[in-house]
Short mmCIF file of C-alpha atoms in Angstrom, two decimals:
data_model
loop_
_atom_site.label_atom_id
_atom_site.label_comp_id
_atom_site.label_asym_id
_atom_site.label_seq_id
_atom_site.Cartn_x
_atom_site.Cartn_y
_atom_site.Cartn_z
CA UNK A 29 5.33 9.38 0.30
CA UNK A 30 3.79 8.70 -2.25
CA UNK A 31 0.35 10.76 -0.12
CA UNK A 32 3.15 13.02 0.84
CA UNK A 33 4.43 13.50 -2.07
CA UNK A 34 1.87 13.57 -5.07
CA UNK A 35 -1.87 14.77 -5.09
CA UNK A 36 -3.70 12.30 -5.73
CA UNK A 37 -5.53 13.57 -8.24
CA UNK A 38 -2.71 13.43 -10.82
CA UNK A 39 -2.78 11.94 -13.35
CA UNK A 40 -0.21 8.57 -14.10
CA UNK A 41 0.32 6.87 -16.67
CA UNK A 42 1.37 2.96 -16.35
CA UNK A 43 4.40 1.70 -18.21
CA UNK A 44 5.42 -1.08 -19.22
CA UNK A 45 9.14 -1.71 -18.02
CA UNK A 46 7.65 -0.76 -13.99
CA UNK A 47 5.29 -4.17 -14.56
CA UNK A 48 7.96 -5.67 -15.96
CA UNK A 49 10.10 -5.30 -12.90
CA UNK A 50 7.87 -7.27 -10.59
CA UNK A 51 9.26 -10.80 -9.16
CA UNK A 52 7.55 -13.62 -10.14
CA UNK A 53 4.70 -14.51 -7.76
CA UNK A 54 3.63 -10.74 -5.93
CA UNK A 55 0.28 -10.02 -5.35
CA UNK A 56 -0.96 -8.36 -8.09
CA UNK A 57 -3.92 -5.12 -8.44
CA UNK A 58 -3.63 -6.41 -12.56
CA UNK A 59 -2.22 -2.66 -13.64
CA UNK A 60 -1.84 -2.78 -17.49
CA UNK A 61 0.16 -0.64 -19.41
CA UNK A 62 -0.67 2.76 -20.63
CA UNK A 63 -3.77 2.89 -18.70
CA UNK A 64 -4.12 6.18 -17.34
CA UNK A 65 -5.21 6.32 -12.92
CA UNK A 66 -5.30 9.26 -10.33
CA UNK A 67 -2.05 8.29 -8.04
CA UNK A 68 -5.24 8.36 -5.50
CA UNK A 69 -6.50 4.40 -7.52
CA UNK A 70 -3.34 3.51 -7.64
CA UNK A 71 -3.70 3.85 -4.14
CA UNK A 72 -6.63 1.51 -3.51
CA UNK A 73 -5.14 -1.01 -5.85
CA UNK A 74 -1.95 -0.63 -4.22
CA UNK A 75 -3.86 -1.75 -0.53
CA UNK A 76 -6.97 -2.90 -1.50
CA UNK A 77 -5.87 -6.09 -3.31
CA UNK A 78 -1.80 -5.43 -1.98
CA UNK A 79 -0.36 -4.54 -5.65
CA UNK A 80 2.43 -4.15 -6.00
CA UNK A 81 2.45 -3.91 -9.43
CA UNK A 82 0.82 0.08 -7.92
CA UNK A 83 4.17 0.01 -5.82
CA UNK A 84 6.55 0.13 -8.66
CA UNK A 85 4.35 3.31 -10.49
CA UNK A 86 3.78 4.79 -7.78
CA UNK A 87 7.25 5.08 -6.34
CA UNK A 88 8.07 6.10 -9.91
CA UNK A 89 6.21 8.28 -9.69
CA UNK A 90 7.02 9.52 -6.73
CA UNK A 91 11.14 10.64 -7.64
CA UNK A 92 11.24 8.61 -10.73
CA UNK A 93 13.29 5.53 -10.26
CA UNK A 94 12.84 2.43 -8.29
CA UNK A 95 16.05 2.52 -6.51
CA UNK A 96 15.86 6.55 -5.74
CA UNK A 97 12.24 5.84 -4.02
CA UNK A 98 13.90 2.36 -1.91
CA UNK A 99 16.22 5.09 -0.57
CA UNK A 100 13.10 7.46 0.34
CA UNK A 101 11.86 4.46 1.99
CA UNK A 102 14.77 3.77 4.21
CA UNK A 103 15.46 8.52 5.22
CA UNK A 104 11.49 8.29 6.13
CA UNK A 105 12.19 5.66 7.64
CA UNK A 106 14.53 5.68 9.55
CA UNK A 107 13.21 10.23 10.03
CA UNK A 108 10.00 8.48 11.93
CA UNK A 109 12.17 6.71 14.54
CA UNK A 110 11.83 2.68 12.71
CA UNK A 111 14.87 1.89 14.17
CA UNK A 112 13.96 -1.92 13.08
CA UNK A 113 13.32 -1.26 9.81
CA UNK A 114 15.39 -1.47 6.35
CA UNK A 115 13.96 -1.74 3.00
CA UNK A 116 15.01 -2.85 0.13
CA UNK A 117 11.84 -2.82 -2.09
CA UNK A 118 8.84 -1.17 -2.47
CA UNK A 119 6.67 -3.89 -2.97
CA UNK A 120 7.31 -5.79 0.01
CA UNK A 121 8.73 -9.16 -1.31
CA UNK A 122 11.11 -10.88 0.53
CA UNK A 123 14.65 -9.93 -0.33
CA UNK A 124 18.26 -10.25 1.63
CA UNK A 125 18.69 -7.29 3.60
CA UNK A 126 15.35 -6.02 3.71
CA UNK A 127 13.70 -6.08 8.10
CA UNK A 128 11.10 -5.02 9.71
CA UNK A 129 9.49 -5.29 13.28
CA UNK A 130 6.38 -5.27 14.91
CA UNK A 131 6.81 -2.63 16.89
CA UNK A 132 7.99 -0.57 13.63
CA UNK A 133 4.61 -1.25 11.64
CA UNK A 134 3.11 0.20 14.55
CA UNK A 135 4.40 3.77 14.44
CA UNK A 136 4.28 3.58 10.73
CA UNK A 137 0.77 2.97 10.61
CA UNK A 138 -0.03 6.09 13.13
CA UNK A 139 1.36 7.97 11.24
CA UNK A 140 -0.79 6.38 7.78
CA UNK A 141 -3.95 7.18 10.19
CA UNK A 142 -2.83 9.88 10.78
CA UNK A 143 -3.06 10.87 6.49
CA UNK A 144 -7.57 10.36 5.98
CA UNK A 145 -6.98 9.23 2.78
CA UNK A 146 -5.64 7.01 3.57
CA UNK A 147 -7.18 6.13 6.51
CA UNK A 148 -10.54 5.57 3.79
CA UNK A 149 -8.96 4.02 1.77
CA UNK A 150 -7.84 1.22 4.31
CA UNK A 151 -11.72 1.06 6.07
CA UNK A 152 -12.88 0.96 2.54
CA UNK A 153 -13.23 -3.06 1.38
CA UNK A 154 -14.35 -2.40 -2.51
CA UNK A 155 -13.33 0.29 -5.17
CA UNK A 156 -14.65 0.00 -8.23
CA UNK A 157 -12.45 1.63 -10.73
CA UNK A 158 -15.37 1.41 -13.75
CA UNK A 159 -13.23 1.40 -17.84
CA UNK A 160 -13.36 4.54 -19.21
CA UNK A 161 -11.33 5.98 -22.43
CA UNK A 162 -7.91 6.01 -20.31
CA UNK A 163 -7.86 2.91 -18.58
CA UNK A 164 -9.00 -0.95 -18.17
CA UNK A 165 -12.05 -1.68 -15.52
CA UNK A 166 -10.51 -2.51 -12.66
CA UNK A 167 -12.75 -4.49 -9.38
CA UNK A 168 -10.68 -4.29 -6.54
CA UNK A 169 -11.63 -5.53 -3.32
CA UNK A 170 -10.14 -5.07 0.54
CA UNK A 171 -8.35 -8.96 1.42
CA UNK A 172 -8.88 -7.96 4.92
CA UNK A 173 -12.64 -7.48 3.88
CA UNK A 174 -13.37 -10.41 6.40
CA UNK A 175 -11.58 -8.47 9.42
CA UNK A 176 -13.43 -4.95 8.89
CA UNK A 177 -16.86 -7.55 8.20
CA UNK A 178 -15.77 -9.29 11.31
CA UNK A 179 -14.27 -7.22 14.16
CA UNK A 180 -16.48 -4.19 15.61
CA UNK A 181 -14.92 -1.15 15.80
CA UNK A 182 -12.22 -2.39 12.05
CA UNK A 183 -11.48 -0.17 9.91
CA UNK A 184 -8.74 -1.15 8.90
CA UNK A 185 -5.35 -1.46 8.27
CA UNK A 186 -3.28 -4.78 5.24
CA UNK A 187 -2.06 -7.50 5.70
CA UNK A 188 0.76 -9.61 4.50
CA UNK A 189 2.85 -12.36 3.49
CA UNK A 190 5.61 -14.73 1.54
CA UNK A 191 5.86 -15.91 -1.54
CA UNK A 192 5.34 -18.74 -0.06
CA UNK A 193 2.75 -18.28 1.72
CA UNK A 194 5.20 -19.54 4.86
CA UNK A 195 5.62 -16.06 6.94
CA UNK A 196 2.52 -13.53 7.55
CA UNK A 197 1.89 -10.05 9.33
CA UNK A 198 -1.01 -8.05 10.14
CA UNK A 199 -0.89 -4.51 11.38
CA UNK A 200 -4.18 -3.71 12.02
CA UNK A 201 -7.12 -1.08 13.75
CA UNK A 202 -10.35 -0.90 15.45
CA UNK A 203 -12.08 1.71 17.74
CA UNK A 204 -12.87 1.07 20.86
CA UNK A 205 -14.52 2.70 23.57
CA UNK A 206 -13.62 5.93 21.47
CA UNK A 207 -9.62 5.06 21.37
CA UNK A 208 -8.06 3.72 18.17
CA UNK A 209 -6.65 0.86 18.68
CA UNK A 210 -3.35 0.06 16.16
CA UNK A 211 -1.25 -3.31 16.60
CA UNK A 212 0.43 -5.54 14.13
CA UNK A 213 0.60 -9.61 14.57
CA UNK A 214 3.61 -11.11 12.84
CA UNK A 215 4.20 -14.99 12.29
#
């Protein structure tokens, strides 16, 4: 939704209230209140280190608040035919009523990989945002880097787990014999 609704160079100011929305134990990009950064940099912070804080900031940038954004997520999921998916929050925290299937994750990944910006970000092993007058420095490493480094043809996408680390999933893509293969594994 952020890629579809926001210009990559749009500058967003991070609000403390947005950071305060996060449940304890979520993975974050270590965003700092009052920093200003582009939507593109926030997308790197969202995807590479699984920045739940960036998810909330982007949700507010798209729709003004988290609840409205979650409604947009569910509307978009229905438009994409994700019949086994329902969102309760934008950052993937385990919550009653939030669910998805491996098949739906693959459908979503296929759509997302059509966006060049998304494909570029998920294949990036690290993104260094140097400090300047507008924001702190942010050194983000892709948690999927071992897969990108060790699997020939790998080009992304994302891992995830619950706060306890007992449930784990991975949506992945790689080129093989001239074809883009996309899959998902859920534990």
